[in-house]
Amino acid sequence: MNYTFEILGVSPTLTFFNQQQELLQQQQPSGVEYLANRKCTLDAFVASVETVSGDRGWDVDRVVDTVISFWVNNSDSIQYWKHRLQDAGSENLLVARVGDIKSLQAAFESLLGE
């Protein structure tokens, strides 16, 4: 299974929490997980994906490798989001998405009605 990781943006803590609750109520298992951290660090996101990967039956090592690869290859984007998070203040979180590529593709296709 192939995985993807990307940073989506900055969100107020309460907004992210409400979005997560809505996703839980849908009761449709998805191969996509949204993560949020108060810090824009590799360690913070690796710890997050290690937690969710085991619950989903994902290959933890491959998911962690995907996050590390993103971090190595996207330094400009990471610096951008690190500054946006600092500008937003302490009541905000940096939101990222991790998932298996097939599930993410299926989610996008369902949004497009295909």
Short mmCIF file of C-alpha atoms in Angstrom, two decimals:
data_model
loop_
_atom_site.label_atom_id
_atom_site.label_comp_id
_atom_site.label_asym_id
_atom_site.label_seq_id
_atom_site.Cartn_x
_atom_site.Cartn_y
_atom_site.Cartn_z
CA MET A 1 0.00 0.00 0.00
CA ASN A 2 1.24 3.49 -0.87
CA TYR A 3 0.67 6.45 1.41
CA THR A 4 0.53 10.20 1.08
CA PHE A 5 1.12 13.02 3.54
CA GLU A 6 0.58 16.74 3.13
CA ILE A 7 0.10 19.83 5.22
CA LEU A 8 -3.30 21.39 4.61
CA GLY A 9 -3.25 24.57 6.66
CA VAL A 10 -3.84 26.25 9.99
CA SER A 11 -7.11 25.87 11.88
CA PRO A 12 -8.54 27.06 15.18
CA THR A 13 -8.47 24.23 17.72
CA LEU A 14 -12.24 24.15 18.18
CA THR A 15 -12.90 24.05 14.44
CA PHE A 16 -10.57 21.08 14.01
CA PHE A 17 -12.18 19.28 16.94
CA ASN A 18 -15.67 19.82 15.48
CA GLN A 19 -14.55 18.57 12.08
CA GLN A 20 -13.12 15.42 13.64
CA GLN A 21 -16.41 14.80 15.48
CA GLU A 22 -18.36 15.15 12.22
CA LEU A 23 -16.07 12.63 10.53
CA LEU A 24 -16.56 10.16 13.39
CA GLN A 25 -20.35 10.45 13.10
CA GLN A 26 -20.29 9.57 9.40
CA GLN A 27 -19.37 6.01 10.39
CA GLN A 28 -17.86 5.37 6.99
CA PRO A 29 -14.39 3.94 7.38
CA SER A 30 -11.88 5.90 5.40
CA GLY A 31 -8.25 5.33 4.59
CA VAL A 32 -7.58 9.01 5.29
CA GLU A 33 -6.78 10.59 8.64
CA TYR A 34 -6.47 14.26 9.57
CA LEU A 35 -3.80 15.19 12.09
CA ALA A 36 -3.20 18.40 13.98
CA ASN A 37 -0.29 19.69 16.01
CA ARG A 38 0.60 22.87 17.85
CA LYS A 39 4.15 22.61 16.50
CA CYS A 40 5.40 22.36 12.95
CA THR A 41 8.03 19.69 13.57
CA LEU A 42 8.84 16.36 12.02
CA ASP A 43 8.84 14.70 15.45
CA ALA A 44 5.32 15.90 16.22
CA PHE A 45 3.87 14.53 12.99
CA VAL A 46 5.80 11.26 13.18
CA ALA A 47 4.37 10.69 16.66
CA SER A 48 0.87 11.42 15.31
CA VAL A 49 1.13 9.04 12.37
CA GLU A 50 2.58 6.31 14.56
CA THR A 51 -0.53 6.56 16.72
CA VAL A 52 -3.11 6.44 13.92
CA SER A 53 -1.27 3.94 11.72
CA GLY A 54 -1.59 1.10 14.21
CA ASP A 55 -5.31 1.76 14.70
CA ARG A 56 -5.92 1.60 10.95
CA GLY A 57 -3.80 -1.44 10.21
CA TRP A 58 -1.38 0.59 8.12
CA ASP A 59 2.28 -0.30 7.71
CA VAL A 60 3.64 2.09 10.34
CA ASP A 61 7.18 2.14 8.93
CA ARG A 62 5.96 3.03 5.43
CA VAL A 63 3.70 5.79 6.73
CA VAL A 64 6.55 7.25 8.79
CA ASP A 65 8.83 7.04 5.73
CA THR A 66 6.19 8.97 3.75
CA VAL A 67 6.14 11.76 6.36
CA ILE A 68 9.95 11.91 6.46
CA SER A 69 10.09 12.02 2.67
CA PHE A 70 7.62 14.91 2.63
CA TRP A 71 9.72 16.75 5.22
CA VAL A 72 12.95 16.24 3.26
CA ASN A 73 11.48 17.27 -0.10
CA ASN A 74 9.27 20.22 0.90
CA SER A 75 11.36 22.51 3.08
CA ASP A 76 9.91 25.71 1.54
CA SER A 77 6.36 24.58 2.21
CA ILE A 78 7.22 23.55 5.76
CA GLN A 79 8.81 26.93 6.49
CA TYR A 80 5.76 28.67 5.03
CA TRP A 81 3.36 26.73 7.28
CA LYS A 82 5.62 27.12 10.30
CA HIS A 83 5.41 30.91 9.90
CA ARG A 84 1.62 30.84 9.30
CA LEU A 85 1.17 28.80 12.48
CA GLN A 86 3.28 31.26 14.48
CA ASP A 87 1.32 34.19 13.00
CA ALA A 88 -2.01 32.55 13.87
CA GLY A 89 -1.28 32.32 17.59
CA SER A 90 -1.46 29.66 20.27
CA GLU A 91 -5.17 28.83 19.82
CA ASN A 92 -4.49 27.30 16.40
CA LEU A 93 -3.24 24.00 15.05
CA LEU A 94 -1.34 22.95 11.96
CA VAL A 95 -3.49 20.42 10.09
CA ALA A 96 -2.17 17.66 7.86
CA ARG A 97 -3.65 14.70 6.04
CA VAL A 98 -2.22 11.20 5.83
CA GLY A 99 -3.76 8.26 4.08
CA ASP A 100 -3.44 5.50 1.61
CA ILE A 101 -3.47 6.80 -1.96
CA LYS A 102 -6.36 4.61 -3.16
CA SER A 103 -8.66 5.82 -0.37
CA LEU A 104 -7.74 9.43 -1.02
CA GLN A 105 -8.39 8.99 -4.72
CA ALA A 106 -11.79 7.40 -3.97
CA ALA A 107 -12.68 10.31 -1.67
CA PHE A 108 -11.83 12.84 -4.38
CA GLU A 109 -13.80 10.91 -6.99
CA SER A 110 -16.84 10.80 -4.71
CA LEU A 111 -16.64 14.59 -4.34
CA LEU A 112 -16.66 14.89 -8.12
CA GLY A 113 -19.56 12.47 -8.44
CA GLU A 114 -17.63 9.91 -10.47
#
